[in-house]
Amino acid sequence: MGGNERLAALKRARERQRRIEAATARAIRAQTTVQRAVKTREASARKHDEKVNAAEQAVASAAADLARTCGSSDAAAEILGWSTRELRRITRTAVTPNAIRGADSRANGSTP
């Protein structure tokens, strides 16, 4: 009967090895999924940050343009319902109007 016991032990060892390999494959797939999800989240966060920065830049540019059009930061701030200090803080980051017009026209397919 020693042969049957060895055969049974070998069968159990093979089954255990198969379970180990299957569990290893599942763990590797799960880790790959996590890594992919992290990369996707990071890319999404970067895109969101870029959109927010672009929107902030547009606000700053529009506020600066309003202040130039009004000829006064005080008047522009009053129109917007902001304090003059807030308007000046925001418009410090504004790009030049020519750069915006050029970017807008390039986006529309025309030349500045």
mmCIF file of N, CA and C in Angstrom:
data_model
loop_
_atom_site.group_PDB
_atom_site.id
_atom_site.type_symbol
_atom_site.label_atom_id
_atom_site.label_comp_id
_atom_site.label_asym_id
_atom_site.label_seq_id
_atom_site.Cartn_x
_atom_site.Cartn_y
_atom_site.Cartn_z
ATOM 1 N N MET A 1 0.799 -1.186 0.000
ATOM 2 C CA MET A 1 0.000 0.000 0.000
ATOM 3 C C MET A 1 0.846 1.257 0.000
ATOM 4 N N GLY A 2 2.110 1.150 0.137
ATOM 5 C CA GLY A 2 2.984 2.315 0.129
ATOM 6 C C GLY A 2 2.930 3.057 -1.174
ATOM 7 N N GLY A 3 2.732 2.312 -2.276
ATOM 8 C CA GLY A 3 2.666 2.941 -3.587
ATOM 9 C C GLY A 3 1.431 3.820 -3.735
ATOM 10 N N ASN A 4 0.302 3.351 -3.186
ATOM 11 C CA ASN A 4 -0.929 4.139 -3.264
ATOM 12 C C ASN A 4 -0.817 5.425 -2.454
ATOM 13 N N GLU A 5 -0.162 5.333 -1.302
ATOM 14 C CA GLU A 5 0.012 6.532 -0.470
ATOM 15 C C GLU A 5 0.893 7.554 -1.177
ATOM 16 N N ARG A 6 1.957 7.053 -1.817
ATOM 17 C CA ARG A 6 2.836 7.967 -2.567
ATOM 18 C C ARG A 6 2.085 8.601 -3.731
ATOM 19 N N LEU A 7 1.280 7.802 -4.398
ATOM 20 C CA LEU A 7 0.505 8.314 -5.528
ATOM 21 C C LEU A 7 -0.494 9.376 -5.054
ATOM 22 N N ALA A 8 -1.140 9.111 -3.924
ATOM 23 C CA ALA A 8 -2.097 10.073 -3.369
ATOM 24 C C ALA A 8 -1.373 11.350 -2.943
ATOM 25 N N ALA A 9 -0.192 11.209 -2.331
ATOM 26 C CA ALA A 9 0.582 12.384 -1.914
ATOM 27 C C ALA A 9 1.015 13.195 -3.128
ATOM 28 N N LEU A 10 1.435 12.512 -4.180
ATOM 29 C CA LEU A 10 1.833 13.200 -5.410
ATOM 30 C C LEU A 10 0.637 13.936 -6.017
ATOM 31 N N LYS A 11 -0.515 13.299 -5.992
ATOM 32 C CA LYS A 11 -1.722 13.929 -6.527
ATOM 33 C C LYS A 11 -2.078 15.178 -5.713
ATOM 34 N N ARG A 12 -1.988 15.081 -4.376
ATOM 35 C CA ARG A 12 -2.268 16.237 -3.514
ATOM 36 C C ARG A 12 -1.269 17.361 -3.766
ATOM 37 N N ALA A 13 -0.005 17.005 -3.951
ATOM 38 C CA ALA A 13 1.032 18.013 -4.217
ATOM 39 C C ALA A 13 0.771 18.719 -5.545
ATOM 40 N N ARG A 14 0.376 17.954 -6.553
ATOM 41 C CA ARG A 14 0.070 18.575 -7.856
ATOM 42 C C ARG A 14 -1.148 19.501 -7.752
ATOM 43 N N GLU A 15 -2.156 19.049 -7.028
ATOM 44 C CA GLU A 15 -3.359 19.875 -6.849
ATOM 45 C C GLU A 15 -3.014 21.162 -6.087
ATOM 46 N N ARG A 16 -2.199 21.033 -5.065
ATOM 47 C CA ARG A 16 -1.773 22.219 -4.303
ATOM 48 C C ARG A 16 -0.995 23.170 -5.206
ATOM 49 N N GLN A 17 -0.100 22.637 -6.022
ATOM 50 C CA GLN A 17 0.682 23.468 -6.946
ATOM 51 C C GLN A 17 -0.249 24.181 -7.934
ATOM 52 N N ARG A 18 -1.276 23.482 -8.419
ATOM 53 C CA ARG A 18 -2.231 24.091 -9.344
ATOM 54 C C ARG A 18 -2.981 25.241 -8.673
ATOM 55 N N ARG A 19 -3.398 25.032 -7.408
ATOM 56 C CA ARG A 19 -4.094 26.099 -6.675
ATOM 57 C C ARG A 19 -3.179 27.295 -6.438
ATOM 58 N N ILE A 20 -1.915 27.023 -6.124
ATOM 59 C CA ILE A 20 -0.942 28.106 -5.916
ATOM 60 C C ILE A 20 -0.762 28.910 -7.199
ATOM 61 N N GLU A 21 -0.617 28.219 -8.320
ATOM 62 C CA GLU A 21 -0.437 28.909 -9.605
ATOM 63 C C GLU A 21 -1.668 29.733 -9.967
ATOM 64 N N ALA A 22 -2.859 29.196 -9.713
ATOM 65 C CA ALA A 22 -4.091 29.928 -10.011
ATOM 66 C C ALA A 22 -4.213 31.166 -9.122
ATOM 67 N N ALA A 23 -3.901 31.014 -7.843
ATOM 68 C CA ALA A 23 -3.973 32.153 -6.924
ATOM 69 C C ALA A 23 -2.938 33.213 -7.288
ATOM 70 N N THR A 24 -1.755 32.769 -7.701
ATOM 71 C CA THR A 24 -0.710 33.706 -8.131
ATOM 72 C C THR A 24 -1.174 34.493 -9.349
ATOM 73 N N ALA A 25 -1.772 33.816 -10.306
ATOM 74 C CA ALA A 25 -2.269 34.488 -11.517
ATOM 75 C C ALA A 25 -3.345 35.508 -11.161
ATOM 76 N N ARG A 26 -4.264 35.152 -10.244
ATOM 77 C CA ARG A 26 -5.309 36.100 -9.831
ATOM 78 C C ARG A 26 -4.707 37.320 -9.146
ATOM 79 N N ALA A 27 -3.721 37.098 -8.287
ATOM 80 C CA ALA A 27 -3.083 38.212 -7.576
ATOM 81 C C ALA A 27 -2.352 39.139 -8.547
ATOM 82 N N ILE A 28 -1.682 38.564 -9.529
ATOM 83 C CA ILE A 28 -0.959 39.373 -10.526
ATOM 84 C C ILE A 28 -1.949 40.184 -11.366
ATOM 85 N N ARG A 29 -3.056 39.560 -11.780
ATOM 86 C CA ARG A 29 -4.073 40.289 -12.560
ATOM 87 C C ARG A 29 -4.675 41.419 -11.730
ATOM 88 N N ALA A 30 -4.934 41.159 -10.459
ATOM 89 C CA ALA A 30 -5.505 42.188 -9.587
ATOM 90 C C ALA A 30 -4.536 43.357 -9.425
ATOM 91 N N GLN A 31 -3.263 43.055 -9.246
ATOM 92 C CA GLN A 31 -2.263 44.112 -9.102
ATOM 93 C C GLN A 31 -2.151 44.932 -10.382
ATOM 94 N N THR A 32 -2.206 44.279 -11.524
ATOM 95 C CA THR A 32 -2.161 44.980 -12.813
ATOM 96 C C THR A 32 -3.364 45.904 -12.950
ATOM 97 N N THR A 33 -4.530 45.431 -12.524
ATOM 98 C CA THR A 33 -5.742 46.252 -12.575
ATOM 99 C C THR A 33 -5.597 47.477 -11.684
ATOM 100 N N VAL A 34 -5.041 47.296 -10.505
ATOM 101 C CA VAL A 34 -4.823 48.427 -9.595
ATOM 102 C C VAL A 34 -3.861 49.432 -10.217
ATOM 103 N N GLN A 35 -2.768 48.956 -10.773
ATOM 104 C CA GLN A 35 -1.799 49.861 -11.397
ATOM 105 C C GLN A 35 -2.436 50.636 -12.544
ATOM 106 N N ARG A 36 -3.232 49.974 -13.343
ATOM 107 C CA ARG A 36 -3.911 50.633 -14.463
ATOM 108 C C ARG A 36 -4.888 51.691 -13.938
ATOM 109 N N ALA A 37 -5.619 51.363 -12.875
ATOM 110 C CA ALA A 37 -6.578 52.309 -12.298
ATOM 111 C C ALA A 37 -5.869 53.535 -11.723
ATOM 112 N N VAL A 38 -4.726 53.325 -11.087
ATOM 113 C CA VAL A 38 -3.961 54.448 -10.533
ATOM 114 C C VAL A 38 -3.482 55.364 -11.651
ATOM 115 N N LYS A 39 -2.972 54.782 -12.726
ATOM 116 C CA LYS A 39 -2.515 55.595 -13.864
ATOM 117 C C LYS A 39 -3.671 56.377 -14.472
ATOM 118 N N THR A 40 -4.824 55.740 -14.600
ATOM 119 C CA THR A 40 -6.000 56.406 -15.158
ATOM 120 C C THR A 40 -6.431 57.563 -14.266
ATOM 121 N N ARG A 41 -6.430 57.331 -12.952
ATOM 122 C CA ARG A 41 -6.810 58.389 -12.010
ATOM 123 C C ARG A 41 -5.845 59.554 -12.090
ATOM 124 N N GLU A 42 -4.547 59.269 -12.168
ATOM 125 C CA GLU A 42 -3.549 60.335 -12.262
ATOM 126 C C GLU A 42 -3.724 61.136 -13.548
ATOM 127 N N ALA A 43 -3.982 60.446 -14.654
ATOM 128 C CA ALA A 43 -4.193 61.145 -15.930
ATOM 129 C C ALA A 43 -5.447 62.006 -15.859
ATOM 130 N N SER A 44 -6.486 61.480 -15.241
ATOM 131 C CA SER A 44 -7.732 62.236 -15.099
ATOM 132 C C SER A 44 -7.515 63.468 -14.228
ATOM 133 N N ALA A 45 -6.754 63.315 -13.154
ATOM 134 C CA ALA A 45 -6.464 64.456 -12.278
ATOM 135 C C ALA A 45 -5.661 65.516 -13.019
ATOM 136 N N ARG A 46 -4.689 65.082 -13.840
ATOM 137 C CA ARG A 46 -3.907 66.051 -14.624
ATOM 138 C C ARG A 46 -4.802 66.811 -15.592
ATOM 139 N N LYS A 47 -5.681 66.089 -16.282
ATOM 140 C CA LYS A 47 -6.590 66.743 -17.232
ATOM 141 C C LYS A 47 -7.503 67.729 -16.510
ATOM 142 N N HIS A 48 -8.003 67.321 -15.348
ATOM 143 C CA HIS A 48 -8.870 68.207 -14.574
ATOM 144 C C HIS A 48 -8.108 69.455 -14.151
ATOM 145 N N ASP A 49 -6.896 69.279 -13.658
ATOM 146 C CA ASP A 49 -6.075 70.425 -13.259
ATOM 147 C C ASP A 49 -5.827 71.357 -14.433
ATOM 148 N N GLU A 50 -5.578 70.783 -15.609
ATOM 149 C CA GLU A 50 -5.353 71.609 -16.799
ATOM 150 C C GLU A 50 -6.605 72.406 -17.147
ATOM 151 N N LYS A 51 -7.775 71.774 -17.034
ATOM 152 C CA LYS A 51 -9.029 72.478 -17.319
ATOM 153 C C LYS A 51 -9.261 73.605 -16.319
ATOM 154 N N VAL A 52 -9.006 73.327 -15.047
ATOM 155 C CA VAL A 52 -9.184 74.352 -14.020
ATOM 156 C C VAL A 52 -8.219 75.507 -14.262
ATOM 157 N N ASN A 53 -6.963 75.197 -14.564
ATOM 158 C CA ASN A 53 -5.988 76.256 -14.830
ATOM 159 C C ASN A 53 -6.396 77.092 -16.034
ATOM 160 N N ALA A 54 -6.878 76.442 -17.078
ATOM 161 C CA ALA A 54 -7.320 77.174 -18.271
ATOM 162 C C ALA A 54 -8.509 78.075 -17.942
ATOM 163 N N ALA A 55 -9.437 77.576 -17.141
ATOM 164 C CA ALA A 55 -10.598 78.380 -16.755
ATOM 165 C C ALA A 55 -10.179 79.566 -15.893
ATOM 166 N N GLU A 56 -9.259 79.332 -14.953
ATOM 167 C CA GLU A 56 -8.766 80.428 -14.117
ATOM 168 C C GLU A 56 -8.062 81.476 -14.964
ATOM 169 N N GLN A 57 -7.289 81.018 -15.936
ATOM 170 C CA GLN A 57 -6.586 81.940 -16.827
ATOM 171 C C GLN A 57 -7.579 82.751 -17.649
ATOM 172 N N ALA A 58 -8.647 82.113 -18.108
ATOM 173 C CA ALA A 58 -9.671 82.819 -18.885
ATOM 174 C C ALA A 58 -10.361 83.884 -18.038
ATOM 175 N N VAL A 59 -10.659 83.558 -16.784
ATOM 176 C CA VAL A 59 -11.275 84.533 -15.879
ATOM 177 C C VAL A 59 -10.335 85.706 -15.658
ATOM 178 N N ALA A 60 -9.074 85.407 -15.403
ATOM 179 C CA ALA A 60 -8.099 86.473 -15.165
ATOM 180 C C ALA A 60 -7.968 87.366 -16.387
ATOM 181 N N SER A 61 -7.925 86.767 -17.547
ATOM 182 C CA SER A 61 -7.789 87.531 -18.780
ATOM 183 C C SER A 61 -9.019 88.395 -19.032
ATOM 184 N N ALA A 62 -10.201 87.810 -18.844
ATOM 185 C CA ALA A 62 -11.438 88.565 -19.061
ATOM 186 C C ALA A 62 -11.563 89.706 -18.059
ATOM 187 N N ALA A 63 -11.183 89.459 -16.813
ATOM 188 C CA ALA A 63 -11.240 90.515 -15.799
ATOM 189 C C ALA A 63 -10.245 91.622 -16.123
ATOM 190 N N ALA A 64 -9.054 91.248 -16.570
ATOM 191 C CA ALA A 64 -8.057 92.254 -16.949
ATOM 192 C C ALA A 64 -8.549 93.065 -18.140
ATOM 193 N N ASP A 65 -9.183 92.396 -19.095
ATOM 194 C CA ASP A 65 -9.725 93.093 -20.264
ATOM 195 C C ASP A 65 -10.835 94.053 -19.839
ATOM 196 N N LEU A 66 -11.686 93.633 -18.917
ATOM 197 C CA LEU A 66 -12.743 94.506 -18.408
ATOM 198 C C LEU A 66 -12.144 95.723 -17.714
ATOM 199 N N ALA A 67 -11.107 95.497 -16.906
ATOM 200 C CA ALA A 67 -10.459 96.621 -16.217
ATOM 201 C C ALA A 67 -9.859 97.593 -17.224
ATOM 202 N N ARG A 68 -9.242 97.084 -18.278
ATOM 203 C CA ARG A 68 -8.682 97.969 -19.315
ATOM 204 C C ARG A 68 -9.793 98.723 -20.041
ATOM 205 N N THR A 69 -10.876 98.012 -20.344
ATOM 206 C CA THR A 69 -11.996 98.634 -21.051
ATOM 207 C C THR A 69 -12.643 99.723 -20.200
ATOM 208 N N CYS A 70 -12.799 99.442 -18.905
ATOM 209 C CA CYS A 70 -13.385 100.429 -17.994
ATOM 210 C C CYS A 70 -12.407 101.561 -17.703
ATOM 211 N N GLY A 71 -11.137 101.277 -17.829
ATOM 212 C CA GLY A 71 -10.113 102.260 -17.499
ATOM 213 C C GLY A 71 -9.843 102.334 -16.010
ATOM 214 N N SER A 72 -10.408 101.399 -15.257
ATOM 215 C CA SER A 72 -10.255 101.452 -13.806
ATOM 216 C C SER A 72 -10.489 100.077 -13.205
ATOM 217 N N SER A 73 -9.599 99.687 -12.321
ATOM 218 C CA SER A 73 -9.788 98.428 -11.593
ATOM 219 C C SER A 73 -10.970 98.534 -10.648
ATOM 220 N N ASP A 74 -11.158 99.733 -10.074
ATOM 221 C CA ASP A 74 -12.277 99.928 -9.148
ATOM 222 C C ASP A 74 -13.615 99.711 -9.851
ATOM 223 N N ALA A 75 -13.756 100.281 -11.047
ATOM 224 C CA ALA A 75 -15.014 100.134 -11.792
ATOM 225 C C ALA A 75 -15.237 98.679 -12.188
ATOM 226 N N ALA A 76 -14.197 98.020 -12.662
ATOM 227 C CA ALA A 76 -14.319 96.614 -13.058
ATOM 228 C C ALA A 76 -14.679 95.751 -11.857
ATOM 229 N N ALA A 77 -14.047 96.002 -10.725
ATOM 230 C CA ALA A 77 -14.337 95.231 -9.516
ATOM 231 C C ALA A 77 -15.784 95.435 -9.084
ATOM 232 N N GLU A 78 -16.267 96.668 -9.185
ATOM 233 C CA GLU A 78 -17.652 96.950 -8.809
ATOM 234 C C GLU A 78 -18.622 96.215 -9.738
ATOM 235 N N ILE A 79 -18.336 96.212 -11.032
ATOM 236 C CA ILE A 79 -19.190 95.511 -11.999
ATOM 237 C C ILE A 79 -19.240 94.017 -11.686
ATOM 238 N N LEU A 80 -18.088 93.455 -11.360
ATOM 239 C CA LEU A 80 -18.001 92.014 -11.094
ATOM 240 C C LEU A 80 -18.460 91.636 -9.687
ATOM 241 N N GLY A 81 -18.601 92.626 -8.821
ATOM 242 C CA GLY A 81 -18.975 92.332 -7.444
ATOM 243 C C GLY A 81 -17.812 91.814 -6.622
ATOM 244 N N TRP A 82 -16.611 92.149 -7.046
ATOM 245 C CA TRP A 82 -15.396 91.746 -6.344
ATOM 246 C C TRP A 82 -14.800 92.959 -5.662
ATOM 247 N N SER A 83 -13.906 92.696 -4.718
ATOM 248 C CA SER A 83 -13.125 93.798 -4.156
ATOM 249 C C SER A 83 -12.030 94.152 -5.157
ATOM 250 N N THR A 84 -11.558 95.386 -5.072
ATOM 251 C CA THR A 84 -10.480 95.811 -5.968
ATOM 252 C C THR A 84 -9.243 94.950 -5.732
ATOM 253 N N ARG A 85 -8.999 94.625 -4.480
ATOM 254 C CA ARG A 85 -7.843 93.787 -4.142
ATOM 255 C C ARG A 85 -7.952 92.418 -4.816
ATOM 256 N N GLU A 86 -9.153 91.828 -4.766
ATOM 257 C CA GLU A 86 -9.372 90.522 -5.397
ATOM 258 C C GLU A 86 -9.172 90.617 -6.909
ATOM 259 N N LEU A 87 -9.721 91.656 -7.526
ATOM 260 C CA LEU A 87 -9.560 91.834 -8.967
ATOM 261 C C LEU A 87 -8.087 91.944 -9.328
ATOM 262 N N ARG A 88 -7.353 92.732 -8.583
ATOM 263 C CA ARG A 88 -5.923 92.902 -8.885
ATOM 264 C C ARG A 88 -5.152 91.608 -8.671
ATOM 265 N N ARG A 89 -5.530 90.863 -7.622
ATOM 266 C CA ARG A 89 -4.856 89.580 -7.372
ATOM 267 C C ARG A 89 -5.095 88.624 -8.540
ATOM 268 N N ILE A 90 -6.315 88.561 -9.003
ATOM 269 C CA ILE A 90 -6.655 87.646 -10.090
ATOM 270 C C ILE A 90 -6.010 88.081 -11.398
ATOM 271 N N THR A 91 -6.035 89.369 -11.682
ATOM 272 C CA THR A 91 -5.529 89.837 -12.976
ATOM 273 C C THR A 91 -4.010 89.826 -13.055
ATOM 274 N N ARG A 92 -3.333 89.671 -11.943
ATOM 275 C CA ARG A 92 -1.863 89.541 -12.001
ATOM 276 C C ARG A 92 -1.442 88.327 -12.816
ATOM 277 N N THR A 93 -2.317 87.340 -12.881
ATOM 278 C CA THR A 93 -1.981 86.104 -13.597
ATOM 279 C C THR A 93 -2.433 86.126 -15.047
ATOM 280 N N ALA A 94 -3.091 87.213 -15.463
ATOM 281 C CA ALA A 94 -3.655 87.263 -16.823
ATOM 282 C C ALA A 94 -2.557 87.305 -17.873
ATOM 283 N N VAL A 95 -2.836 86.657 -18.998
ATOM 284 C CA VAL A 95 -1.924 86.721 -20.137
ATOM 285 C C VAL A 95 -2.288 87.934 -20.969
ATOM 286 N N THR A 96 -1.440 88.285 -21.899
ATOM 287 C CA THR A 96 -1.708 89.447 -22.735
ATOM 288 C C THR A 96 -2.885 89.168 -23.655
ATOM 289 N N PRO A 97 -3.690 90.182 -23.974
ATOM 290 C CA PRO A 97 -4.858 89.965 -24.829
ATOM 291 C C PRO A 97 -4.484 89.437 -26.207
ATOM 292 N N ASN A 98 -3.346 89.853 -26.761
ATOM 293 C CA ASN A 98 -2.942 89.378 -28.085
ATOM 294 C C ASN A 98 -2.702 87.874 -28.069
ATOM 295 N N ALA A 99 -2.138 87.374 -26.984
ATOM 296 C CA ALA A 99 -1.883 85.933 -26.890
ATOM 297 C C ALA A 99 -3.205 85.165 -26.883
ATOM 298 N N ILE A 100 -4.203 85.729 -26.201
ATOM 299 C CA ILE A 100 -5.501 85.055 -26.155
ATOM 300 C C ILE A 100 -6.168 85.111 -27.523
ATOM 301 N N ARG A 101 -6.167 86.263 -28.151
ATOM 302 C CA ARG A 101 -6.784 86.368 -29.478
ATOM 303 C C ARG A 101 -6.111 85.407 -30.446
ATOM 304 N N GLY A 102 -4.790 85.310 -30.371
ATOM 305 C CA GLY A 102 -4.065 84.387 -31.245
ATOM 306 C C GLY A 102 -4.442 82.951 -30.966
ATOM 307 N N ALA A 103 -4.567 82.597 -29.694
ATOM 308 C CA ALA A 103 -4.939 81.230 -29.334
ATOM 309 C C ALA A 103 -6.363 80.939 -29.790
ATOM 310 N N ASP A 104 -7.275 81.913 -29.620
ATOM 311 C CA ASP A 104 -8.663 81.712 -30.044
ATOM 312 C C ASP A 104 -8.743 81.521 -31.549
ATOM 313 N N SER A 105 -8.025 82.323 -32.293
ATOM 314 C CA SER A 105 -8.109 82.211 -33.751
ATOM 315 C C SER A 105 -7.470 80.912 -34.236
ATOM 316 N N ARG A 106 -6.411 80.458 -33.564
ATOM 317 C CA ARG A 106 -5.801 79.181 -33.956
ATOM 318 C C ARG A 106 -6.759 78.036 -33.656
ATOM 319 N N ALA A 107 -7.496 78.157 -32.578
ATOM 320 C CA ALA A 107 -8.459 77.111 -32.235
ATOM 321 C C ALA A 107 -9.576 77.053 -33.270
ATOM 322 N N ASN A 108 -9.908 78.190 -33.876
ATOM 323 C CA ASN A 108 -10.966 78.234 -34.891
ATOM 324 C C ASN A 108 -10.449 77.900 -36.275
ATOM 325 N N GLY A 109 -9.150 77.707 -36.416
ATOM 326 C CA GLY A 109 -8.582 77.339 -37.700
ATOM 327 C C GLY A 109 -8.171 78.527 -38.549
ATOM 328 N N SER A 110 -8.281 79.738 -38.011
ATOM 329 C CA SER A 110 -7.859 80.912 -38.778
ATOM 330 C C SER A 110 -6.511 81.387 -38.273
ATOM 331 N N THR A 111 -5.952 82.371 -38.926
ATOM 332 C CA THR A 111 -4.665 82.912 -38.496
ATOM 333 C C THR A 111 -4.892 84.258 -37.847
ATOM 334 N N PRO A 112 -4.086 84.634 -36.853
ATOM 335 C CA PRO A 112 -4.273 85.917 -36.166
ATOM 336 C C PRO A 112 -3.953 87.090 -37.063
#
